[in-house]
Amino acid sequence: RLLMPGPESNLFVIGDPDQAIYGFRGADASHIRRFQEEYPDARVYRLPLSYRCTETVLSASRRILGGGSLKSETLKGLNRGLRIRIRHEATDKSEAEFIARRIEEKMGGLRFFSMDSAVATGYETADLSLSDFAVLCRTGRQTAAIEKAFQDHGIPFQTAGERPFFDQEPVRSLVALFRALCRAGDGPLTRPVADRYGIPESERADWVSRVGRESVPALFRDLIARGSVPIPENAQPAVRRLLDLAGEFGEDAEKFLLSTAIGTGQDTLRPDTESVSVLTLHASKGLEFECVFIAGCEEGLIPYRLFGRESDPEEERRLLYVGMTRARSELILTHAGKRFLRGQPVRLPRSAFLDDIEEALAAFESAGKRRSRRRGDGQLGLFGAERPGGNAKRK
């Protein structure tokens, strides 16, 4: 309003309030909803057709949103598509194992063992690659079991969360020192960092002379070898990933530093890499995949309200909507009876959000067998009580 106050303002806005999921960063979904009130003469163009999602995924996603969606009856899919699968597993480990085995089935096997043991008997879809799969979780802490299952099955994967890769230790400290040395000529802006790590003035001058003449990975290797930044053994994969990413910038250290300053959690993903993407729901926004798994669809995780934190339930609905609409052809939602979070065993009932998906849109399964939808599953709540709302009848 401050930049464009007049009624004849030359203003073009693109927005989707159904995908407003960054309230924790101060974003407010009401801004785009108020746009037509503040600019009543604006012409509105609605996009009626989704070129990504099937009608089944869109129908189920609209039901997750409930009555809050502005496009609940406007956005349509290209085709009907498969029913969504909603899968119950006993633990987070068996949930992760199911996801890994399902990917192997779809790919026709990734190891000799998977074919010899009949985990997979041939390609289900010949034109799929590993980059067509994504596993989405509400929190980054859920991915440990999934990563372990992928390692056991020999499934390559890459990860990203709402917290950018370059903001995680020891990568954050390595990049901060790298920046201070590359820009040592800036004096007061970089001197405190170099001083903190004990880099002498003569070495700083030598470093500046190398910038632009040597590759970014070569400079980083020298920095790592110096040992100024402690690197624990379990951080070695992160360091290798840092060197790999730095290799994309050749000798352009300034371009690399710019990318670290303005990047997001998604920016370190490499869509052309033959690997499964393991992402938080927040980090998945804007991306799309043929087959999407959303793990941990349980009360307390979706919507999130664990460890003393309470999230906006409507934003949590939008977050699940964003995750579901990343899928082009197949969507599988999983929930577990028991999982470990922050080192603690946690038993959570199935998310009530899943109750909004109609029987015609989803196939409900338990480990080892399919089951039809029923109005209750007898699951116990956090303190041993059955879930309210008539759920005791579900089997």
Short mmCIF file of C-alpha atoms in Angstrom, two decimals:
data_model
loop_
_atom_site.label_atom_id
_atom_site.label_comp_id
_atom_site.label_asym_id
_atom_site.label_seq_id
_atom_site.Cartn_x
_atom_site.Cartn_y
_atom_site.Cartn_z
CA ARG A 1 0.00 0.00 0.00
CA LEU A 2 2.90 2.36 0.67
CA LEU A 3 4.55 1.64 -2.67
CA MET A 4 1.33 1.59 -4.71
CA PRO A 5 -1.27 3.71 -2.87
CA GLY A 6 -3.33 5.00 -5.82
CA PRO A 7 -6.33 3.34 -7.48
CA GLU A 8 -4.51 3.34 -10.84
CA SER A 9 -1.42 1.57 -9.51
CA ASN A 10 0.46 -0.56 -12.04
CA LEU A 11 0.53 -3.65 -9.88
CA PHE A 12 0.57 -7.38 -10.67
CA VAL A 13 0.33 -9.92 -7.83
CA ILE A 14 0.51 -13.71 -7.81
CA GLY A 15 -0.62 -15.52 -4.68
CA ASP A 16 -2.33 -18.56 -3.24
CA PRO A 17 -3.68 -18.26 0.33
CA ASP A 18 -4.18 -22.03 0.42
CA GLN A 19 -0.38 -22.36 0.41
CA ALA A 20 0.36 -19.81 3.14
CA ILE A 21 2.55 -21.95 5.43
CA TYR A 22 5.20 -19.61 6.78
CA GLY A 23 3.44 -18.09 9.78
CA PHE A 24 6.47 -18.88 11.96
CA ARG A 25 8.43 -16.42 9.79
CA GLY A 26 5.79 -13.72 10.15
CA ALA A 27 3.86 -14.41 6.94
CA ASP A 28 0.14 -13.66 7.05
CA ALA A 29 -2.35 -15.38 4.72
CA SER A 30 -4.78 -12.46 5.15
CA HIS A 31 -2.65 -10.17 2.95
CA ILE A 32 -3.56 -11.90 -0.32
CA ARG A 33 -7.16 -12.34 0.84
CA ARG A 34 -7.43 -8.59 1.46
CA PHE A 35 -5.96 -7.68 -1.90
CA GLN A 36 -9.30 -7.33 -3.69
CA GLU A 37 -10.66 -5.21 -0.86
CA GLU A 38 -7.71 -2.82 -1.03
CA TYR A 39 -7.64 -2.77 -4.85
CA PRO A 40 -11.30 -3.30 -5.83
CA ASP A 41 -10.68 -2.46 -9.50
CA ALA A 42 -8.07 -5.18 -9.93
CA ARG A 43 -8.83 -7.80 -12.53
CA VAL A 44 -8.54 -11.36 -11.19
CA TYR A 45 -7.37 -14.30 -13.28
CA ARG A 46 -7.93 -17.71 -11.71
CA LEU A 47 -6.04 -20.74 -12.96
CA PRO A 48 -8.72 -23.46 -13.27
CA LEU A 49 -6.60 -26.45 -14.29
CA SER A 50 -3.78 -28.19 -12.43
CA TYR A 51 -1.12 -29.57 -14.76
CA ARG A 52 0.43 -31.49 -11.86
CA CYS A 53 -2.18 -33.21 -9.70
CA THR A 54 -4.87 -35.71 -10.50
CA GLU A 55 -8.50 -34.98 -9.64
CA THR A 56 -8.33 -37.54 -6.82
CA VAL A 57 -5.42 -35.77 -5.12
CA LEU A 58 -7.07 -32.37 -5.57
CA SER A 59 -10.40 -33.60 -4.19
CA ALA A 60 -8.76 -35.09 -1.12
CA SER A 61 -6.61 -31.97 -0.62
CA ARG A 62 -9.66 -29.72 -0.76
CA ARG A 63 -11.26 -31.79 1.98
CA ILE A 64 -8.18 -31.32 4.13
CA LEU A 65 -8.56 -27.55 3.72
CA GLY A 66 -12.24 -27.65 4.59
CA GLY A 67 -14.28 -24.51 3.99
CA GLY A 68 -11.29 -22.16 4.12
CA SER A 69 -10.21 -22.70 0.52
CA LEU A 70 -10.85 -19.97 -2.04
CA LYS A 71 -10.47 -22.39 -4.93
CA SER A 72 -12.32 -25.35 -3.50
CA GLU A 73 -14.54 -25.74 -6.56
CA THR A 74 -12.38 -24.16 -9.26
CA LEU A 75 -9.10 -26.07 -9.59
CA LYS A 76 -9.47 -29.31 -11.53
CA GLY A 77 -7.07 -32.10 -12.40
CA LEU A 78 -6.17 -33.45 -15.82
CA ASN A 79 -7.47 -36.94 -15.03
CA ARG A 80 -9.08 -38.93 -12.23
CA GLY A 81 -5.95 -40.78 -11.12
CA LEU A 82 -5.31 -43.47 -8.53
CA ARG A 83 -6.88 -43.62 -5.11
CA ILE A 84 -4.71 -42.29 -2.30
CA ARG A 85 -3.25 -44.95 0.00
CA ILE A 86 -3.38 -44.38 3.76
CA ARG A 87 -1.13 -46.88 5.50
CA HIS A 88 -0.82 -47.79 9.19
CA GLU A 89 2.44 -49.26 10.49
CA ALA A 90 3.36 -50.39 13.99
CA THR A 91 6.47 -48.21 14.40
CA ASP A 92 8.44 -45.49 12.65
CA LYS A 93 11.00 -48.15 11.69
CA SER A 94 8.40 -50.33 9.96
CA GLU A 95 6.95 -47.19 8.36
CA ALA A 96 10.39 -46.36 6.93
CA GLU A 97 10.87 -49.96 5.82
CA PHE A 98 7.51 -49.90 4.01
CA ILE A 99 8.49 -46.70 2.17
CA ALA A 100 11.88 -48.10 1.15
CA ARG A 101 10.38 -51.38 -0.07
CA ARG A 102 7.62 -49.58 -1.97
CA ILE A 103 10.21 -47.50 -3.84
CA GLU A 104 12.13 -50.67 -4.68
CA GLU A 105 8.91 -52.26 -5.94
CA LYS A 106 8.17 -49.25 -8.14
CA MET A 107 11.73 -49.25 -9.49
CA GLY A 108 11.86 -53.00 -10.06
CA GLY A 109 14.63 -53.51 -7.51
CA LEU A 110 17.81 -51.61 -6.76
CA ARG A 111 19.87 -54.53 -5.46
CA PHE A 112 20.35 -58.16 -6.40
CA PHE A 113 18.94 -59.06 -2.96
CA SER A 114 15.67 -57.23 -3.60
CA MET A 115 15.10 -59.27 -6.75
CA ASP A 116 16.33 -62.58 -5.32
CA SER A 117 14.11 -62.18 -2.24
CA ALA A 118 11.08 -61.07 -4.32
CA VAL A 119 10.99 -57.60 -2.77
CA ALA A 120 10.69 -56.50 -6.39
CA THR A 121 10.00 -58.58 -9.47
CA GLY A 122 10.37 -56.01 -12.24
CA TYR A 123 9.61 -52.40 -13.09
CA GLU A 124 6.10 -51.32 -12.18
CA THR A 125 6.61 -48.12 -14.16
CA ALA A 126 9.48 -48.30 -16.61
CA ASP A 127 9.94 -44.55 -17.01
CA LEU A 128 10.37 -43.70 -13.31
CA SER A 129 13.69 -42.63 -11.81
CA LEU A 130 14.64 -42.18 -8.16
CA SER A 131 14.31 -38.41 -8.55
CA ASP A 132 10.57 -38.97 -9.13
CA PHE A 133 10.11 -39.96 -5.46
CA ALA A 134 9.85 -37.76 -2.38
CA VAL A 135 9.29 -38.52 1.30
CA LEU A 136 7.84 -35.57 3.24
CA CYS A 137 7.80 -35.17 7.03
CA ARG A 138 6.45 -32.52 9.38
CA THR A 139 9.77 -32.20 11.22
CA GLY A 140 13.38 -32.90 10.37
CA ARG A 141 13.67 -35.19 13.40
CA GLN A 142 11.43 -37.76 11.68
CA THR A 143 13.85 -38.42 8.85
CA ALA A 144 16.42 -40.47 10.81
CA ALA A 145 14.46 -43.75 10.50
CA ILE A 146 13.80 -43.10 6.81
CA GLU A 147 17.45 -42.33 6.08
CA LYS A 148 18.50 -45.51 7.90
CA ALA A 149 16.05 -47.62 5.86
CA PHE A 150 17.29 -46.06 2.62
CA GLN A 151 20.89 -46.80 3.58
CA ASP A 152 19.97 -50.42 4.35
CA HIS A 153 18.25 -50.76 0.97
CA GLY A 154 20.96 -48.96 -0.97
CA ILE A 155 18.59 -46.16 -2.01
CA PRO A 156 20.43 -42.87 -2.75
CA PHE A 157 18.72 -39.84 -1.22
CA GLN A 158 19.16 -36.12 -0.65
CA THR A 159 17.66 -34.06 2.16
CA ALA A 160 16.39 -30.54 2.76
CA GLY A 161 14.46 -28.86 5.53
CA GLU A 162 13.05 -25.45 6.36
CA ARG A 163 16.43 -24.64 7.91
CA PRO A 164 18.89 -23.97 5.05
CA PHE A 165 21.87 -26.31 4.69
CA PHE A 166 24.28 -23.38 4.98
CA ASP A 167 22.79 -22.45 8.35
CA GLN A 168 23.72 -25.80 9.94
CA GLU A 169 26.93 -26.52 11.82
CA PRO A 170 29.76 -27.03 11.01
CA VAL A 171 28.87 -25.75 7.54
CA ARG A 172 27.75 -22.41 8.96
CA SER A 173 31.11 -21.78 10.68
CA LEU A 174 33.12 -22.94 7.65
CA VAL A 175 31.21 -20.59 5.36
CA ALA A 176 31.53 -17.69 7.84
CA LEU A 177 35.32 -18.12 8.00
CA PHE A 178 35.51 -18.60 4.22
CA ARG A 179 33.61 -15.32 3.77
CA ALA A 180 35.86 -13.48 6.22
CA LEU A 181 39.01 -14.63 4.44
CA CYS A 182 37.73 -14.00 0.91
CA ARG A 183 36.71 -10.48 1.92
CA ALA A 184 39.59 -9.77 4.29
CA GLY A 185 40.12 -6.45 2.55
CA ASP A 186 36.81 -5.22 3.99
CA GLY A 187 38.54 -4.71 7.36
CA PRO A 188 36.02 -4.06 10.15
CA LEU A 189 33.35 -6.25 8.53
CA THR A 190 35.46 -9.40 8.44
CA ARG A 191 38.27 -8.90 10.98
CA PRO A 192 36.28 -10.11 14.05
CA VAL A 193 35.59 -13.50 12.45
CA ALA A 194 39.19 -14.01 11.34
CA ASP A 195 40.41 -12.93 14.78
CA ARG A 196 38.07 -15.38 16.49
CA TYR A 197 39.58 -18.27 14.54
CA GLY A 198 43.16 -17.06 15.05
CA ILE A 199 44.04 -16.40 11.40
CA PRO A 200 47.17 -14.17 11.23
CA GLU A 201 47.19 -11.03 9.04
CA SER A 202 49.80 -12.43 6.63
CA GLU A 203 47.68 -15.48 5.93
CA ARG A 204 44.61 -13.32 5.31
CA ALA A 205 46.43 -11.30 2.65
CA ASP A 206 47.65 -14.49 0.96
CA TRP A 207 44.09 -15.82 0.94
CA VAL A 208 42.70 -12.73 -0.78
CA SER A 209 45.33 -13.07 -3.52
CA ARG A 210 44.12 -16.63 -4.24
CA VAL A 211 40.44 -15.69 -4.63
CA GLY A 212 39.47 -15.76 -8.30
CA ARG A 213 42.51 -17.84 -9.26
CA GLU A 214 41.69 -21.09 -7.45
CA SER A 215 38.46 -23.06 -7.30
CA VAL A 216 36.07 -22.67 -4.41
CA PRO A 217 36.45 -26.39 -3.39
CA ALA A 218 40.26 -26.06 -3.37
CA LEU A 219 40.06 -23.07 -1.05
CA PHE A 220 37.63 -24.91 1.21
CA ARG A 221 39.89 -27.96 1.40
CA ASP A 222 42.76 -25.78 2.58
CA LEU A 223 40.47 -24.15 5.12
CA ILE A 224 39.26 -27.52 6.42
CA ALA A 225 42.82 -28.88 6.59
CA ARG A 226 43.86 -25.91 8.72
CA GLY A 227 41.56 -27.21 11.47
CA SER A 228 40.28 -23.83 12.66
CA VAL A 229 36.70 -25.12 12.59
CA PRO A 230 36.18 -28.37 14.55
CA ILE A 231 34.49 -31.01 12.39
CA PRO A 232 33.09 -34.05 14.24
CA GLU A 233 33.09 -37.42 12.51
CA ASN A 234 29.31 -37.46 12.06
CA ALA A 235 29.55 -34.17 10.12
CA GLN A 236 31.75 -35.59 7.36
CA PRO A 237 28.77 -36.17 4.98
CA ALA A 238 27.80 -32.49 5.38
CA VAL A 239 31.36 -31.41 4.58
CA ARG A 240 31.43 -33.60 1.47
CA ARG A 241 28.13 -32.10 0.39
CA LEU A 242 29.53 -28.59 0.95
CA LEU A 243 32.53 -29.36 -1.29
CA ASP A 244 30.24 -30.87 -3.90
CA LEU A 245 28.03 -27.76 -3.94
CA ALA A 246 31.05 -25.46 -4.01
CA GLY A 247 32.28 -27.26 -7.12
CA GLU A 248 29.36 -25.83 -9.11
CA PHE A 249 30.81 -22.31 -8.79
CA GLY A 250 34.28 -22.95 -10.20
CA GLU A 251 36.56 -20.03 -9.21
CA ASP A 252 33.70 -17.59 -8.54
CA ALA A 253 33.85 -17.29 -4.74
CA GLU A 254 31.62 -14.21 -4.68
CA LYS A 255 28.82 -15.99 -6.51
CA PHE A 256 29.10 -18.88 -4.07
CA LEU A 257 28.89 -16.51 -1.09
CA LEU A 258 25.86 -14.78 -2.58
CA SER A 259 24.08 -18.11 -2.94
CA THR A 260 24.73 -18.94 0.72
CA ALA A 261 23.38 -15.58 1.84
CA ILE A 262 20.04 -15.67 0.02
CA GLY A 263 19.47 -19.41 -0.34
CA THR A 264 16.62 -21.47 1.12
CA GLY A 265 16.34 -25.08 2.21
CA GLN A 266 15.46 -26.13 -1.35
CA ASP A 267 18.43 -24.51 -3.05
CA THR A 268 20.83 -27.34 -2.24
CA LEU A 269 18.53 -29.93 -3.86
CA ARG A 270 19.73 -31.22 -7.20
CA PRO A 271 16.71 -32.32 -9.26
CA ASP A 272 18.90 -33.94 -11.91
CA THR A 273 20.49 -36.28 -9.35
CA GLU A 274 19.34 -39.91 -9.32
CA SER A 275 18.18 -39.89 -5.70
CA VAL A 276 15.02 -39.76 -3.59
CA SER A 277 14.23 -36.39 -1.96
CA VAL A 278 13.65 -36.53 1.81
CA LEU A 279 12.14 -33.18 2.79
CA THR A 280 10.17 -31.40 5.45
CA LEU A 281 6.72 -30.32 4.32
CA HIS A 282 7.84 -26.68 4.40
CA ALA A 283 10.82 -27.40 2.15
CA SER A 284 8.64 -29.20 -0.42
CA LYS A 285 6.69 -26.09 -1.44
CA GLY A 286 7.08 -25.32 -5.13
CA LEU A 287 8.37 -28.80 -6.01
CA GLU A 288 6.64 -31.76 -7.65
CA PHE A 289 7.23 -35.50 -7.89
CA GLU A 290 5.54 -38.49 -9.50
CA CYS A 291 5.20 -40.38 -6.22
CA VAL A 292 4.98 -38.71 -2.80
CA PHE A 293 4.99 -40.31 0.66
CA ILE A 294 3.91 -38.19 3.63
CA ALA A 295 5.16 -39.93 6.77
CA GLY A 296 3.98 -39.34 10.32
CA CYS A 297 0.35 -38.38 9.72
CA GLU A 298 -0.44 -38.47 13.43
CA GLU A 299 -2.05 -36.18 15.99
CA GLY A 300 0.71 -34.10 17.53
CA LEU A 301 2.77 -34.13 14.35
CA ILE A 302 0.06 -33.03 11.89
CA PRO A 303 -1.14 -30.72 13.36
CA TYR A 304 2.04 -30.17 15.37
CA ARG A 305 1.67 -29.71 19.11
CA LEU A 306 4.46 -31.60 20.84
CA PHE A 307 7.10 -30.59 23.39
CA GLY A 308 5.20 -27.52 24.54
CA ARG A 309 4.67 -26.06 21.08
CA GLU A 310 1.22 -25.25 19.67
CA SER A 311 0.78 -24.53 15.96
CA ASP A 312 -2.06 -22.80 14.12
CA PRO A 313 -4.39 -25.68 13.11
CA GLU A 314 -5.54 -23.91 9.94
CA GLU A 315 -1.96 -23.33 8.82
CA GLU A 316 -1.25 -26.98 9.60
CA ARG A 317 -4.11 -27.93 7.26
CA ARG A 318 -2.57 -25.76 4.54
CA LEU A 319 0.80 -27.38 5.19
CA LEU A 320 -0.61 -30.86 4.64
CA TYR A 321 -2.42 -29.54 1.55
CA VAL A 322 0.91 -28.30 0.16
CA GLY A 323 2.50 -31.68 0.78
CA MET A 324 -0.32 -33.65 -0.81
CA THR A 325 -0.38 -31.48 -3.93
CA ARG A 326 3.30 -32.18 -4.65
CA ALA A 327 2.19 -35.56 -6.10
CA ARG A 328 1.65 -35.99 -9.82
CA SER A 329 0.42 -39.58 -9.95
CA GLU A 330 0.69 -41.46 -6.62
CA LEU A 331 0.22 -40.27 -3.03
CA ILE A 332 0.75 -42.44 0.05
CA LEU A 333 0.06 -41.14 3.58
CA THR A 334 1.52 -43.19 6.44
CA HIS A 335 1.10 -43.16 10.22
CA ALA A 336 2.73 -45.25 12.93
CA GLY A 337 1.49 -46.48 16.29
CA LYS A 338 4.83 -45.72 17.94
CA ARG A 339 7.83 -43.59 17.03
CA PHE A 340 10.89 -42.10 18.67
CA LEU A 341 11.20 -38.30 18.80
CA ARG A 342 14.01 -36.55 20.66
CA GLY A 343 15.05 -39.95 21.96
CA GLN A 344 11.65 -40.59 23.56
CA PRO A 345 9.08 -43.24 22.59
CA VAL A 346 5.86 -41.49 21.60
CA ARG A 347 2.47 -43.09 20.87
CA LEU A 348 0.17 -40.87 18.84
CA PRO A 349 -3.24 -41.62 17.27
CA ARG A 350 -3.82 -41.13 13.58
CA SER A 351 -4.25 -37.51 12.51
CA ALA A 352 -7.87 -36.39 12.51
CA PHE A 353 -7.10 -34.60 9.25
CA LEU A 354 -7.18 -37.99 7.52
CA ASP A 355 -10.81 -38.42 8.55
CA ASP A 356 -11.69 -35.67 6.08
CA ILE A 357 -10.69 -37.82 3.09
CA GLU A 358 -13.67 -39.72 1.76
CA GLU A 359 -13.72 -43.48 1.26
CA ALA A 360 -14.05 -43.09 -2.49
CA LEU A 361 -10.74 -41.20 -2.63
CA ALA A 362 -8.52 -43.36 -0.43
CA ALA A 363 -7.62 -46.99 0.24
CA PHE A 364 -6.98 -47.58 3.96
CA GLU A 365 -4.39 -50.25 4.80
CA SER A 366 -2.69 -51.83 7.78
CA ALA A 367 0.66 -53.59 7.58
CA GLY A 368 0.16 -56.87 5.75
CA LYS A 369 -3.41 -56.30 4.59
CA ARG A 370 -5.76 -53.80 3.02
CA ARG A 371 -8.78 -52.63 4.92
CA SER A 372 -11.88 -50.70 4.08
CA ARG A 373 -12.57 -47.41 5.77
CA ARG A 374 -14.41 -47.56 9.07
CA ARG A 375 -15.35 -44.97 11.64
CA GLY A 376 -12.79 -45.79 14.32
CA ASP A 377 -9.68 -47.86 14.95
CA GLY A 378 -9.55 -48.26 18.69
CA GLN A 379 -6.17 -46.52 18.85
CA LEU A 380 -5.13 -45.24 22.21
CA GLY A 381 -4.40 -41.57 22.78
CA LEU A 382 -1.44 -40.05 24.54
CA PHE A 383 -2.70 -41.06 27.99
CA GLY A 384 -4.32 -44.40 27.16
CA ALA A 385 -7.82 -43.09 26.37
CA GLU A 386 -9.55 -43.87 23.12
CA ARG A 387 -9.80 -41.03 20.63
CA PRO A 388 -12.96 -38.99 20.97
CA GLY A 389 -15.62 -38.67 18.33
CA GLY A 390 -16.76 -42.25 17.85
CA ASN A 391 -13.42 -43.59 16.69
CA ALA A 392 -13.65 -46.72 18.87
CA LYS A 393 -15.40 -48.57 16.03
CA ARG A 394 -12.52 -48.35 13.60
CA LYS A 395 -10.69 -51.68 13.10
#
